[in-house]
Amino acid sequence: GSEMCKETDEIGIVLGYPPEDIEGFKRYKGRNFKCCGYWKVYGNAERAQKMFDAYTLCREKLMQALQNGVTLKVAAAAI
């Protein structure tokens, strides 16, 4: 119900989702989005795609470092 939406808003804010995407998610109840990656996009799809690409690259670098024996603390600090 409404408590779930409130939690979704808070999670989106903490994770740095663009405010227009958080508002769009609430307004359209998770439907009618422009594109979807790490979150559903209701605002600037081009900007969001660049962010998705950057997040993916960061995740890949982190995973590679961890697989090479680097500790999470050191790997995260390097990214």
Short mmCIF file of C-alpha atoms in Angstrom, two decimals:
data_model
loop_
_atom_site.label_atom_id
_atom_site.label_comp_id
_atom_site.label_asym_id
_atom_site.label_seq_id
_atom_site.Cartn_x
_atom_site.Cartn_y
_atom_site.Cartn_z
CA GLY A 1 0.00 0.00 0.00
CA SER A 2 1.07 3.57 0.65
CA GLU A 3 3.75 2.40 3.11
CA MET A 4 5.47 0.47 0.28
CA CYS A 5 5.44 3.60 -1.91
CA LYS A 6 6.97 5.63 0.91
CA GLU A 7 9.75 3.07 1.30
CA THR A 8 10.34 3.07 -2.47
CA ASP A 9 10.66 6.86 -2.43
CA GLU A 10 13.16 6.75 0.42
CA ILE A 11 15.22 4.04 -1.26
CA GLY A 12 15.28 6.01 -4.52
CA ILE A 13 16.45 9.13 -2.71
CA VAL A 14 19.20 7.24 -0.84
CA LEU A 15 20.37 5.57 -4.06
CA GLY A 16 20.50 8.91 -5.87
CA TYR A 17 17.74 8.33 -8.41
CA PRO A 18 16.71 11.53 -10.20
CA PRO A 19 13.76 13.19 -8.42
CA GLU A 20 11.66 13.25 -11.60
CA ASP A 21 11.99 9.46 -11.85
CA ILE A 22 10.95 8.99 -8.22
CA GLU A 23 7.94 11.26 -8.76
CA GLY A 24 7.08 9.55 -12.06
CA PHE A 25 7.20 6.15 -10.41
CA LYS A 26 4.77 7.34 -7.74
CA ARG A 27 2.49 9.12 -10.21
CA TYR A 28 2.31 6.28 -12.74
CA LYS A 29 2.51 3.44 -10.21
CA GLY A 30 5.52 1.90 -11.93
CA ARG A 31 3.97 1.99 -15.42
CA ASN A 32 4.40 4.21 -18.50
CA PHE A 33 8.15 4.67 -18.07
CA LYS A 34 10.43 5.81 -20.91
CA CYS A 35 13.08 3.18 -20.29
CA CYS A 36 14.24 0.87 -17.54
CA GLY A 37 17.71 0.01 -16.29
CA TYR A 38 18.72 0.20 -12.66
CA TRP A 39 15.42 2.04 -12.11
CA LYS A 40 12.40 3.06 -14.18
CA VAL A 41 12.96 6.34 -15.99
CA TYR A 42 10.25 8.95 -16.34
CA GLY A 43 12.46 12.00 -16.93
CA ASN A 44 15.57 12.35 -19.06
CA ALA A 45 16.12 8.94 -20.67
CA GLU A 46 19.43 9.89 -22.32
CA ARG A 47 20.94 11.09 -19.03
CA ALA A 48 19.65 7.98 -17.25
CA GLN A 49 21.21 5.69 -19.89
CA LYS A 50 24.58 7.38 -19.34
CA MET A 51 24.19 6.79 -15.61
CA PHE A 52 23.25 3.14 -16.20
CA ASP A 53 26.35 2.70 -18.37
CA ALA A 54 28.57 4.32 -15.71
CA TYR A 55 27.05 2.12 -12.96
CA THR A 56 27.61 -0.99 -15.08
CA LEU A 57 31.24 -0.07 -15.74
CA CYS A 58 31.80 0.61 -12.05
CA ARG A 59 30.20 -2.71 -11.09
CA GLU A 60 32.34 -4.57 -13.64
CA LYS A 61 35.55 -2.94 -12.36
CA LEU A 62 34.61 -3.74 -8.77
CA MET A 63 33.83 -7.38 -9.58
CA GLN A 64 37.10 -7.75 -11.50
CA ALA A 65 39.08 -6.31 -8.59
CA LEU A 66 37.35 -8.62 -6.10
CA GLN A 67 38.01 -11.63 -8.33
CA ASN A 68 41.68 -10.62 -8.39
CA GLY A 69 41.83 -10.75 -4.59
CA VAL A 70 41.54 -7.05 -3.81
CA THR A 71 39.55 -6.41 -0.63
CA LEU A 72 36.18 -4.70 -0.93
CA LYS A 73 37.45 -1.69 1.06
CA VAL A 74 40.44 -1.17 -1.23
CA ALA A 75 38.47 -1.86 -4.43
CA ALA A 76 35.64 0.53 -3.51
CA ALA A 77 38.10 3.28 -2.61
CA ALA A 78 39.81 2.93 -6.00
CA ILE A 79 36.62 3.31 -8.04
#
